[in-house]
mmCIF file of C-alpha atoms and ligand atoms in Angstrom:
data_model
loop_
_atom_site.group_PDB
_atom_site.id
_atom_site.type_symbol
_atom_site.label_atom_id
_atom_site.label_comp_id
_atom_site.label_asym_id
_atom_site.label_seq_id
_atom_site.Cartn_x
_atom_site.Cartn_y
_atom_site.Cartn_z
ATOM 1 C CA UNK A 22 -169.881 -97.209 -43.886
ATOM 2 C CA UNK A 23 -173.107 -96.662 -45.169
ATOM 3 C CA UNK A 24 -175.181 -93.833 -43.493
ATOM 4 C CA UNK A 25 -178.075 -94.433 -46.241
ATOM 5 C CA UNK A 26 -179.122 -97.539 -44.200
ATOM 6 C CA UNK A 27 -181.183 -95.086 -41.569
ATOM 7 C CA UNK A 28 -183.523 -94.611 -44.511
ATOM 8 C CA UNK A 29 -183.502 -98.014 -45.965
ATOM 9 C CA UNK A 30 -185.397 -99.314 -42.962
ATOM 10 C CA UNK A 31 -187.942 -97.645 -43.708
ATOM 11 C CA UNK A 32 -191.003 -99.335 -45.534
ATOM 12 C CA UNK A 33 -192.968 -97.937 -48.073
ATOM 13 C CA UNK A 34 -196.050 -98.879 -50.062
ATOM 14 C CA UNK A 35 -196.393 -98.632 -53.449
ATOM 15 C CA UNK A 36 -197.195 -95.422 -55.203
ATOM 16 C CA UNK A 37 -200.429 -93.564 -54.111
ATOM 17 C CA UNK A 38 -203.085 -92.706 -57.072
ATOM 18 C CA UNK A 39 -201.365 -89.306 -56.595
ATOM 19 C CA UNK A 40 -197.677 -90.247 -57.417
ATOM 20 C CA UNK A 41 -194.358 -87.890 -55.775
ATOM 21 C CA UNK A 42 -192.835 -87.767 -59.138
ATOM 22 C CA UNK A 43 -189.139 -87.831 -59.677
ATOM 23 C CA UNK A 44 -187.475 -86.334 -62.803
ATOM 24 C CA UNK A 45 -184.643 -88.578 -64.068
ATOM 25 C CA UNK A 46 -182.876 -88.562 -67.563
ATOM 26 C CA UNK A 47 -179.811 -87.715 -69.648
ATOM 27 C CA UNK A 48 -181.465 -84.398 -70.996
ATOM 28 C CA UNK A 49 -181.278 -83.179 -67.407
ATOM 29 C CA UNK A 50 -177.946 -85.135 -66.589
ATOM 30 C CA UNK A 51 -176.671 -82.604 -69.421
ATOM 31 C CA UNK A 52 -177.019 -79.476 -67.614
ATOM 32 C CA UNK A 53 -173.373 -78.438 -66.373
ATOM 33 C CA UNK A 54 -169.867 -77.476 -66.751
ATOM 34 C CA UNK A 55 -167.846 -80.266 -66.806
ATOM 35 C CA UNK A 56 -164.562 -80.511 -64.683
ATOM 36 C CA UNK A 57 -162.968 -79.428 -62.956
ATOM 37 C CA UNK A 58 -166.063 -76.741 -62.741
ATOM 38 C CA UNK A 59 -167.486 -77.280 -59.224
ATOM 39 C CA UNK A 60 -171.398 -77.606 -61.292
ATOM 40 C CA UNK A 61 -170.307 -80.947 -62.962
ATOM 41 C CA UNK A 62 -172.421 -83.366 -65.115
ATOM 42 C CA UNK A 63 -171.904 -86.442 -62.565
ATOM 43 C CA UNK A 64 -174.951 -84.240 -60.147
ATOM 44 C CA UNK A 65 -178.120 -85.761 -61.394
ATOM 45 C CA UNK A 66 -176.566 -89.293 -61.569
ATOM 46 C CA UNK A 67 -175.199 -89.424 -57.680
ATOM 47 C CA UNK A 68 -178.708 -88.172 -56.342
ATOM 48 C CA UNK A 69 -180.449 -90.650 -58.328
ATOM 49 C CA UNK A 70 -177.825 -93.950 -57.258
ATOM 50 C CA UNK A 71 -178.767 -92.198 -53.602
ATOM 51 C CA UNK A 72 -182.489 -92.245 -54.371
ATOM 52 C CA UNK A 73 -182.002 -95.737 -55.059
ATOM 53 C CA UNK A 74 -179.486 -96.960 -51.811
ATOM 54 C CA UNK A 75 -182.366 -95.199 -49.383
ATOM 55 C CA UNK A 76 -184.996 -97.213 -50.841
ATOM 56 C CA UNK A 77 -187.211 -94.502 -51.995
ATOM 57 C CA UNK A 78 -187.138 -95.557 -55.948
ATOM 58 C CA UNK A 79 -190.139 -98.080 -55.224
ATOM 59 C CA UNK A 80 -192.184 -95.294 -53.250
ATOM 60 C CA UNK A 81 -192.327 -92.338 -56.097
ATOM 61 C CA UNK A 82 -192.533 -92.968 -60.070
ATOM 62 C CA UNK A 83 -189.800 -91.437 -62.321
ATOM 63 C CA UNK A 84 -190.834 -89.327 -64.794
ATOM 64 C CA UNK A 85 -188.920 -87.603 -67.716
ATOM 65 C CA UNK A 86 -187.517 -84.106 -68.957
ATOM 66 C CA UNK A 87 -189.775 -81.764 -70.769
ATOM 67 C CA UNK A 88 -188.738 -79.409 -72.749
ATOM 68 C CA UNK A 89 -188.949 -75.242 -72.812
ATOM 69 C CA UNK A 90 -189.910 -73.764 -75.659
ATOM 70 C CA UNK A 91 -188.792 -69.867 -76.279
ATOM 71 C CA UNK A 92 -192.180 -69.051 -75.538
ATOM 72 C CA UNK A 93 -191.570 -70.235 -72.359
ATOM 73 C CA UNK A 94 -188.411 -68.667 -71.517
ATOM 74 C CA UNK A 95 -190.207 -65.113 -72.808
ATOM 75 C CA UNK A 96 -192.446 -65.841 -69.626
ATOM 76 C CA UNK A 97 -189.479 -64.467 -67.430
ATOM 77 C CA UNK A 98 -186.447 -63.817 -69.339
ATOM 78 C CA UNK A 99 -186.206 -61.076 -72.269
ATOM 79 C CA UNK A 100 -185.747 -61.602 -75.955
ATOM 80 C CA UNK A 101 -182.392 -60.080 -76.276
ATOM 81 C CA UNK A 102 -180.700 -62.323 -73.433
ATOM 82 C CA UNK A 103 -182.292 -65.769 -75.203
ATOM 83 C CA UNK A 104 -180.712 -64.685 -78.637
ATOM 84 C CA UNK A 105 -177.215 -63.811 -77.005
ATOM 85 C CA UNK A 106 -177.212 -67.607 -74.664
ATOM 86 C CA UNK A 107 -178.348 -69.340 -78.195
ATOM 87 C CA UNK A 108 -175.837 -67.937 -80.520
ATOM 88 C CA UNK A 109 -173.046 -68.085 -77.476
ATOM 89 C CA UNK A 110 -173.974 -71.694 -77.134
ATOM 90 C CA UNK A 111 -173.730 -72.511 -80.554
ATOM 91 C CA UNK A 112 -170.533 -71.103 -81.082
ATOM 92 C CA UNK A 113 -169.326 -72.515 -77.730
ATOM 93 C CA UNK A 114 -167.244 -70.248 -76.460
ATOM 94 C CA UNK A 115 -166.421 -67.645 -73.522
ATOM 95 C CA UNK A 116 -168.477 -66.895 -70.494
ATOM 96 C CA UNK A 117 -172.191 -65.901 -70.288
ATOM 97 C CA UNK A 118 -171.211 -64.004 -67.541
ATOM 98 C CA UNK A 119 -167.925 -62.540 -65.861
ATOM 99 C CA UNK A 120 -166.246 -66.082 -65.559
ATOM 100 C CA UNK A 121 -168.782 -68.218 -63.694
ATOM 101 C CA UNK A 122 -171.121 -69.324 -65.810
ATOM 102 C CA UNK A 123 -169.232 -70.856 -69.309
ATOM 103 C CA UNK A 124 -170.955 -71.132 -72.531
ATOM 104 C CA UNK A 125 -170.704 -74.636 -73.328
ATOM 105 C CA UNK A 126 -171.504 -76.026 -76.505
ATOM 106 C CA UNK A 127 -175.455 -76.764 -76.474
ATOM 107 C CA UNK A 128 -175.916 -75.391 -73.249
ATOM 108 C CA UNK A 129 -179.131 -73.525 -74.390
ATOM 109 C CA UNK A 130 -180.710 -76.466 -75.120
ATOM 110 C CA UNK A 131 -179.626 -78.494 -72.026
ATOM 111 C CA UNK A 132 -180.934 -74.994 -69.572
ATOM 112 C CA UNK A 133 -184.238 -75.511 -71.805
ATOM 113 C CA UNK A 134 -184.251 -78.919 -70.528
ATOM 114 C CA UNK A 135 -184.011 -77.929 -67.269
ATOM 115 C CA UNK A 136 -186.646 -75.179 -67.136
ATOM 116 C CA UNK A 137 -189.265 -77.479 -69.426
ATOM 117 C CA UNK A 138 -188.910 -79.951 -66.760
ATOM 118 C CA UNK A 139 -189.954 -78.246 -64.219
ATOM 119 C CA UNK A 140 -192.726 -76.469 -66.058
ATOM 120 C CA UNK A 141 -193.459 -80.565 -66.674
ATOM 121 C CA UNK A 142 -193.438 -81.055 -62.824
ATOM 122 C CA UNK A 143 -195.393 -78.251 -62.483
ATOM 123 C CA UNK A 144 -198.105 -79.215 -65.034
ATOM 124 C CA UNK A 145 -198.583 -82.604 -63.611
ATOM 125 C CA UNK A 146 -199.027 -81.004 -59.915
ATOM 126 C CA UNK A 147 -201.708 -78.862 -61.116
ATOM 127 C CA UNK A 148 -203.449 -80.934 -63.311
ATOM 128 C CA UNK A 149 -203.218 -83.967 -60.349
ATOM 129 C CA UNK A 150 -201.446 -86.466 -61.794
ATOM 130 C CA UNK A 151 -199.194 -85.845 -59.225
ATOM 131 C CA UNK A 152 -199.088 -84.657 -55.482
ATOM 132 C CA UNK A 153 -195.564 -83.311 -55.584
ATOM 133 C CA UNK A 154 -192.666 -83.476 -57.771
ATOM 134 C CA UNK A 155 -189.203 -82.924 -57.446
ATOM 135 C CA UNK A 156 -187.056 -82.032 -60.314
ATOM 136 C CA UNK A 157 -182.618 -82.291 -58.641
ATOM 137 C CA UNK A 158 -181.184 -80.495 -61.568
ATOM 138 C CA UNK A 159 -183.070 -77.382 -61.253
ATOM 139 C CA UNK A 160 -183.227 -74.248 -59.219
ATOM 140 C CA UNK A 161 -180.930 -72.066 -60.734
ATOM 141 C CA UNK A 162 -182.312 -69.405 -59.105
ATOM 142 C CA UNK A 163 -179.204 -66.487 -59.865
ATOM 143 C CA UNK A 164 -180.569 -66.310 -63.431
ATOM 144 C CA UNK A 165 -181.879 -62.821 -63.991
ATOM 145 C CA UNK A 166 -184.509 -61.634 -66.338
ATOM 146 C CA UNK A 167 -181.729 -60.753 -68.475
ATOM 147 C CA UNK A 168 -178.282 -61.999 -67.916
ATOM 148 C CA UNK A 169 -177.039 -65.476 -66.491
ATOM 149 C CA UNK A 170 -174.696 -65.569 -63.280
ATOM 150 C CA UNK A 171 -173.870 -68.097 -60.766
ATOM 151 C CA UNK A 172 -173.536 -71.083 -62.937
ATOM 152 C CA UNK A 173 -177.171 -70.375 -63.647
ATOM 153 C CA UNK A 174 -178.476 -69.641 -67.292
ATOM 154 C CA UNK A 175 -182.471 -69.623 -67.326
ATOM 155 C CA UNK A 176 -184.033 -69.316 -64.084
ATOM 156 C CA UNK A 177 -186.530 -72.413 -64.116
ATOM 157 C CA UNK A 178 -187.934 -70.936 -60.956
ATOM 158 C CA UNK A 179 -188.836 -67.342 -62.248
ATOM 159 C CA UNK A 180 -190.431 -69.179 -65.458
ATOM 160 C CA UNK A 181 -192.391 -71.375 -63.661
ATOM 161 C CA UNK A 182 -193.944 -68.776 -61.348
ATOM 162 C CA UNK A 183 -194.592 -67.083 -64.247
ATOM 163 C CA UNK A 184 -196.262 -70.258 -66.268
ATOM 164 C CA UNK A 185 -198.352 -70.528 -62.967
ATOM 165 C CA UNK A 186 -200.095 -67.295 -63.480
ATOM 166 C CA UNK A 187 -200.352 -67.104 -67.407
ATOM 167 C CA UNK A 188 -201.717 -71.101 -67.773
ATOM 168 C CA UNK A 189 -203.771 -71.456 -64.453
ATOM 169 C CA UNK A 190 -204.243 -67.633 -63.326
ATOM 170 C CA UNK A 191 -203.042 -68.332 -59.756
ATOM 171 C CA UNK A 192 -201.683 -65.093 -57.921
ATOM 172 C CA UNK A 193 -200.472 -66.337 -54.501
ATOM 173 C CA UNK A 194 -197.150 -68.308 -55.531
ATOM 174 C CA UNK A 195 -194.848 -69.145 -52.676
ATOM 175 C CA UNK A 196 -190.450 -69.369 -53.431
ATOM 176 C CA UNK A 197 -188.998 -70.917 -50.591
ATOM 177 C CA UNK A 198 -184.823 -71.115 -50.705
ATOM 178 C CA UNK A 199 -182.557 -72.991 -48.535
ATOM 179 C CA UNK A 200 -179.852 -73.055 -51.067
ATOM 180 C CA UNK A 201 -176.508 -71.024 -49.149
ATOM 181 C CA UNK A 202 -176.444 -68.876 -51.798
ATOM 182 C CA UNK A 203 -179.559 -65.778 -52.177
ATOM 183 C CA UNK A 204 -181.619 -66.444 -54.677
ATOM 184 C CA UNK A 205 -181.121 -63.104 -56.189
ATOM 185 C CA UNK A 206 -182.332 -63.552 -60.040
ATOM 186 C CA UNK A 207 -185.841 -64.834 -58.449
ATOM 187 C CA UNK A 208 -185.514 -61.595 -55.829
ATOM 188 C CA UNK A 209 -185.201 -59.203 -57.940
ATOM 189 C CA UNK A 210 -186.838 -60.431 -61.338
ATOM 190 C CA UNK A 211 -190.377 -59.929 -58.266
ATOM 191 C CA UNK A 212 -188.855 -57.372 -56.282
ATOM 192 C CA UNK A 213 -192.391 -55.519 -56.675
ATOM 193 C CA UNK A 214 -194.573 -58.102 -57.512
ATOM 194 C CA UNK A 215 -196.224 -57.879 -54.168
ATOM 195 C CA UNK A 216 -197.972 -61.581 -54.728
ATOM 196 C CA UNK A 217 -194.797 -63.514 -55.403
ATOM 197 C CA UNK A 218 -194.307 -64.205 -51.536
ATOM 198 C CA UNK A 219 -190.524 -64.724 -51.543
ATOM 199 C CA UNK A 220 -188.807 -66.774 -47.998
ATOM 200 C CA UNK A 221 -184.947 -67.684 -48.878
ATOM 201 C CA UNK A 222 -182.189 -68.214 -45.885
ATOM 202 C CA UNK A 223 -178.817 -67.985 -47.128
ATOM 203 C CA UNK A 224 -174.968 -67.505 -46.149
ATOM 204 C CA UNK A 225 -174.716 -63.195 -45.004
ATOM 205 C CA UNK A 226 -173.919 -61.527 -48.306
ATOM 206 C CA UNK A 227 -170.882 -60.324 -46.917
ATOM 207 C CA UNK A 228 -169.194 -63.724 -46.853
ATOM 208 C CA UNK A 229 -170.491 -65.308 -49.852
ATOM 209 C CA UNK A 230 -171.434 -64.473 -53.818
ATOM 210 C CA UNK A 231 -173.657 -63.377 -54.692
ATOM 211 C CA UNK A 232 -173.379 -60.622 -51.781
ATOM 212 C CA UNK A 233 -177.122 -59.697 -51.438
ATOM 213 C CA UNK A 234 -180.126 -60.642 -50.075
ATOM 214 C CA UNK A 235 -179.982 -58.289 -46.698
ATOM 215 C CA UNK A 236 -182.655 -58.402 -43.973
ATOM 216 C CA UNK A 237 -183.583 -54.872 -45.078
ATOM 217 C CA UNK A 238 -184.407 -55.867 -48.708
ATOM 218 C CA UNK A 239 -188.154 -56.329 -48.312
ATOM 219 C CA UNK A 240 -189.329 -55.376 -52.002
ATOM 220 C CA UNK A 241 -190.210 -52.660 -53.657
ATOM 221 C CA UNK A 242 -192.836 -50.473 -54.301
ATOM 222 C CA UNK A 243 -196.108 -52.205 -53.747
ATOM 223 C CA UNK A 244 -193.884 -55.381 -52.892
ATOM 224 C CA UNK A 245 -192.117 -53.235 -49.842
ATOM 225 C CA UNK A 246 -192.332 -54.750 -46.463
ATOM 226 C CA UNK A 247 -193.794 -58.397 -48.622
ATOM 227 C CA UNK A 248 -190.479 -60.334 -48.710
ATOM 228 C CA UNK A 249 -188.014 -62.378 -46.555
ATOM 229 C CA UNK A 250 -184.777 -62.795 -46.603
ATOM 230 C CA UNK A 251 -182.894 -64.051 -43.467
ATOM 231 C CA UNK A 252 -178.657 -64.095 -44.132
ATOM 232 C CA UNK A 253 -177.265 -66.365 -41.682
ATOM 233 C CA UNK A 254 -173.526 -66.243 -40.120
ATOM 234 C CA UNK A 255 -171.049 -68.472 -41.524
ATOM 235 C CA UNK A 256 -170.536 -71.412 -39.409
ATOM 236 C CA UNK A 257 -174.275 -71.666 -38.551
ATOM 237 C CA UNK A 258 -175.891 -75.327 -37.762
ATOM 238 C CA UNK A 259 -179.437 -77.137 -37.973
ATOM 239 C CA UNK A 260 -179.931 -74.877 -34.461
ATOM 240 C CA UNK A 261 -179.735 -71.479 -36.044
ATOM 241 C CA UNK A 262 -181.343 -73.193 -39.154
ATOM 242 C CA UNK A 263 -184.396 -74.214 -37.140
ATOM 243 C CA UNK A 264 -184.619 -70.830 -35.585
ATOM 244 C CA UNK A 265 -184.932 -68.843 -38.838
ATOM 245 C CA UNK A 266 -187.388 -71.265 -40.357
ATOM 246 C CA UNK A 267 -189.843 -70.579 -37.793
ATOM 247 C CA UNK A 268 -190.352 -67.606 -39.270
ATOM 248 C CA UNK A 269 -190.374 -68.443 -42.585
ATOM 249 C CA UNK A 270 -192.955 -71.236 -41.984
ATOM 250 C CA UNK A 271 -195.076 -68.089 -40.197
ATOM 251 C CA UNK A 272 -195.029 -66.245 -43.297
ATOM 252 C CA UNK A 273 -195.678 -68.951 -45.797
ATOM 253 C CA UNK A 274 -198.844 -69.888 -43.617
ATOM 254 C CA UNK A 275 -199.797 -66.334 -43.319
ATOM 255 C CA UNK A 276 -199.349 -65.770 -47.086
ATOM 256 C CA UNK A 277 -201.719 -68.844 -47.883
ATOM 257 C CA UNK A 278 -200.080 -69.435 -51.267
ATOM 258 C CA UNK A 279 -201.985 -71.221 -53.959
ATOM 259 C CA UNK A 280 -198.683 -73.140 -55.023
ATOM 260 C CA UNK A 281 -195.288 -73.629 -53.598
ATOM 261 C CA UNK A 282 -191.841 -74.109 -55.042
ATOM 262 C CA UNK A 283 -188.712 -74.563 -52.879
ATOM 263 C CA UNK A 284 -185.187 -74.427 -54.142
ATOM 264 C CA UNK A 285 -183.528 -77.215 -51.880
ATOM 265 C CA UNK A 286 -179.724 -76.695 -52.592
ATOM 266 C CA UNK A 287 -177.508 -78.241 -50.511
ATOM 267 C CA UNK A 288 -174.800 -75.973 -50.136
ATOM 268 C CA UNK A 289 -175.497 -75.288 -46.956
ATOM 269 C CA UNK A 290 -174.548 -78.608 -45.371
ATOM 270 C CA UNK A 291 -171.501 -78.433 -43.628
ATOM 271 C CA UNK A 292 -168.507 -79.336 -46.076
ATOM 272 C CA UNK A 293 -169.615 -78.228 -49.421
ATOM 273 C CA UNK A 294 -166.486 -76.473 -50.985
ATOM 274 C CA UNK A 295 -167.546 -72.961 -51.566
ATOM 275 C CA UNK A 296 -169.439 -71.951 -49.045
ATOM 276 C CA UNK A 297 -169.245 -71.786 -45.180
ATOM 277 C CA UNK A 298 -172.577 -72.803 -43.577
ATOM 278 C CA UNK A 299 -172.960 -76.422 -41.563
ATOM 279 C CA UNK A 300 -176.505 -77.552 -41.832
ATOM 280 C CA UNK A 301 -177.130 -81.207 -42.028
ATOM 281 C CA UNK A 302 -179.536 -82.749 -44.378
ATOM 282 C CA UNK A 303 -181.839 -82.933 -41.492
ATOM 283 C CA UNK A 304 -182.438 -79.079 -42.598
ATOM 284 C CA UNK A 305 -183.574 -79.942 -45.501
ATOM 285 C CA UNK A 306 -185.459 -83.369 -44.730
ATOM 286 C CA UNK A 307 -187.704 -80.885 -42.171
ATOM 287 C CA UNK A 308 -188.398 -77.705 -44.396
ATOM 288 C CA UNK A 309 -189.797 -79.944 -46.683
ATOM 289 C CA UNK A 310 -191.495 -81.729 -44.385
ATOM 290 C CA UNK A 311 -193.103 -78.177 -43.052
ATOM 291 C CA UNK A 312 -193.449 -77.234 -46.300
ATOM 292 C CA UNK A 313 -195.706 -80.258 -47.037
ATOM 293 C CA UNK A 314 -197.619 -79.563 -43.861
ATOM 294 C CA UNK A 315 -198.692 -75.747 -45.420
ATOM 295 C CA UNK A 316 -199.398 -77.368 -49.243
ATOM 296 C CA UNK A 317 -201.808 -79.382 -47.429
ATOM 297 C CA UNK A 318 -203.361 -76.578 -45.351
ATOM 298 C CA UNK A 319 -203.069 -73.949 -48.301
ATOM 299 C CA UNK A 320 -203.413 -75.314 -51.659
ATOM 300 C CA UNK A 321 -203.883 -78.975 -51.929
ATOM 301 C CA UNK A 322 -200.253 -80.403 -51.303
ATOM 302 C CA UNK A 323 -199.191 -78.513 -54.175
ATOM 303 C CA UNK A 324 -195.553 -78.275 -54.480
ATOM 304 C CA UNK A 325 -192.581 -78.584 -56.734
ATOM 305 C CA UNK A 326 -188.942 -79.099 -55.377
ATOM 306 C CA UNK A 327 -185.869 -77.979 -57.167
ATOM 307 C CA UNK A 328 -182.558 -79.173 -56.294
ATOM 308 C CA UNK A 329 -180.265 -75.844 -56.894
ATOM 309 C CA UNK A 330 -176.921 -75.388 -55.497
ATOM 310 C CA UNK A 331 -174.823 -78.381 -53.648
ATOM 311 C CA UNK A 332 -170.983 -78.938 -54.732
ATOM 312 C CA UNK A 333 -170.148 -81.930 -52.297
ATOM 313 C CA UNK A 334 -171.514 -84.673 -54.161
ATOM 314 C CA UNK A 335 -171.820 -86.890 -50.934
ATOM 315 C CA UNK A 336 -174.515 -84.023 -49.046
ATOM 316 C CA UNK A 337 -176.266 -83.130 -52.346
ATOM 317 C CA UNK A 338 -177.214 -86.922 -52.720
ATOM 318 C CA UNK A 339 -178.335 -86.921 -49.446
ATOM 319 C CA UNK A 340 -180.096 -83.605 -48.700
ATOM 320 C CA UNK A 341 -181.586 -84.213 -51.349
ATOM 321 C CA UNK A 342 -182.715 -87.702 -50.976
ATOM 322 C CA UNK A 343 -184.202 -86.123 -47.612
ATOM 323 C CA UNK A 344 -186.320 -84.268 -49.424
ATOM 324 C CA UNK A 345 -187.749 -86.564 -51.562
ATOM 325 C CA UNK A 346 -188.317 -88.689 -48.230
ATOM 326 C CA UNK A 347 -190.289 -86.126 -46.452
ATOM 327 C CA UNK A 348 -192.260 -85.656 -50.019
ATOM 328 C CA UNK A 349 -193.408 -88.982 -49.739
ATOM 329 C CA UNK A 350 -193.799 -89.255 -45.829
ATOM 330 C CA UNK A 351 -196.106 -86.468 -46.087
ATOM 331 C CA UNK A 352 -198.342 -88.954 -47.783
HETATM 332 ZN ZN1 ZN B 413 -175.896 -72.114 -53.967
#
């Protein structure tokens, strides 16, 4: 009854000098919609009981939320569109978008939460405190520079790559996206920023929001011909999944990035409600594992995980959880 007990066998030792770190706490728990929206608050609390039930809680250390300040969100997102999600937050209200994305009360401060933890995760990466981090209620990666969409209000991915060049000058920043959805407010907030090296397989734009993300949309300008996006039929499996990775693992090695962020979500497992793709979590459990394999080769391990997208609660836990695994299997 309990398919977690493949992972509980396994043995770990005790955290390495270089910790995986795992964000946990309410100020993260609070990012979401509530039901009957499909991005509920109950997320961050079924991946961690999951965490737990595999065993993996005594082989990482938990660490908590940080917090963004406006300076932060000015890395990515424009002055304007911060004013309009704090005063639509306070008054608590209407839509930040066209009917996905509601403004609940003090949702500015909890989508602060979310991208100051990950600026956290990435802080503690760089500065080697830890090896890798993962950080499940993150990723919202249909944030644009200036408007929210997709249940997504600041993109926590788009600041951090940002944070990465301002605070430690890197260039070479890897996004890699296995979420079903495109990641179209990280695509196009770099579409010609020719050094943001950009991997993301997702559900075929024509059968699923947000409808881009086409084989032929390679960046622009001195970005054209520098970016990768692979749509996938609906219906595909961990076959076809393992088929497009190998070329996203070929560009990520050739790219030789100095840091890399993946967006894990786990809407494309087979049986999430609003999409149509049928991975398993083994998808996941390996690109992170591959992943791993080019930190190590490229930049010294460094990488930060974001959980993104994932509806049925059952295969976000676990995907998820897989992730984590491989983190710490990678040693
Ligand atoms: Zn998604």
């Amino acid at each position: 009854m309990n398919d977690s007990i493949s992972i509980a066998t396994f043995r770990y030792a005790a955290p390495m000098a270089r910790p995986v770190l795992v964000y946990k706490g309410e100020a993260l728990a609070n990012y979401g919609f509530g039901d009957p929206h499909p991005f509920g608050l109950d997320r961050h609390g079924v991946f961690h009981d999951e965490l737990v039930a595999a065993g993996l809680d005594g082989a990482i250390e938990y660490a908590s939320p940080g917090h963004a300040t406006v300076d932060d969100l000015l890395l990515f997102h424009t002055a304007e569109y911060i004013d309009k999600v704090s005063r639509m937050s306070a008054e608590g209200k209407g839509f930040l978008d066209e009917g996905d994305t509601p403004a609940m009360p003090g949702i500015f401060e909890a989508a602060s939460h979310v991208v100051g933890t990950v600026i956290a995760a990435v802080d503690a990466v760089m500065e080697g405190r830890a090896r890798r981090a993962f950080v499940p209620i993150a990723g919202l990666h249909h944030a644009g520079r200036s408007n929210a969409a997709g249940f997504c209000v600041f993109n926590d991915c788009g600041v951090a790559a940002e944070y990465l060049r301002k605070k430690y000058g890197l260039e070479r920043i890897a996004y890699v996206d296995i979420d079903a959805h495109h990641g179209d407010g990280v695509f196009y907030g770099f579409e010609e920023d020719k050094d943001l090296f950009f991997a993301d397989i997702h559900e075929d734009g024509r059968y699923l929001y947000p409808g881009t993300g086409a084989a032929s949309e390679t960046g622009r300008g001195r970005a054209r011909g520098t970016k990768l996006n692979i749509p996938m039929r609906p219906g595909a499996t961990d076959a076809d999944f393992a088929s497009a990775w190998q070329r996203v693992e070929s560009y990520i090695d050739r790219a030789k990035p100095q840091f890399i962020l993946l967006q894990a979500g786990a809407d494309s497992l087979e049986g999430d409600p609003i999409t149509h793709l049928c991975y398993t979590e083994q998808a996941h459990a390996d690109a992170a594992a591959a992943l791993c394999r080019l930190a190590d080769k490229h930049c010294d391990g460094r990488i930060v995980g974001t959980g993104g997208g994932g509806y049925n609660r059952h295969n976000l836990a676990r995907a998820w959880t897989r992730v984590v695994q491989s983190f710490v299997e990678a040693g």
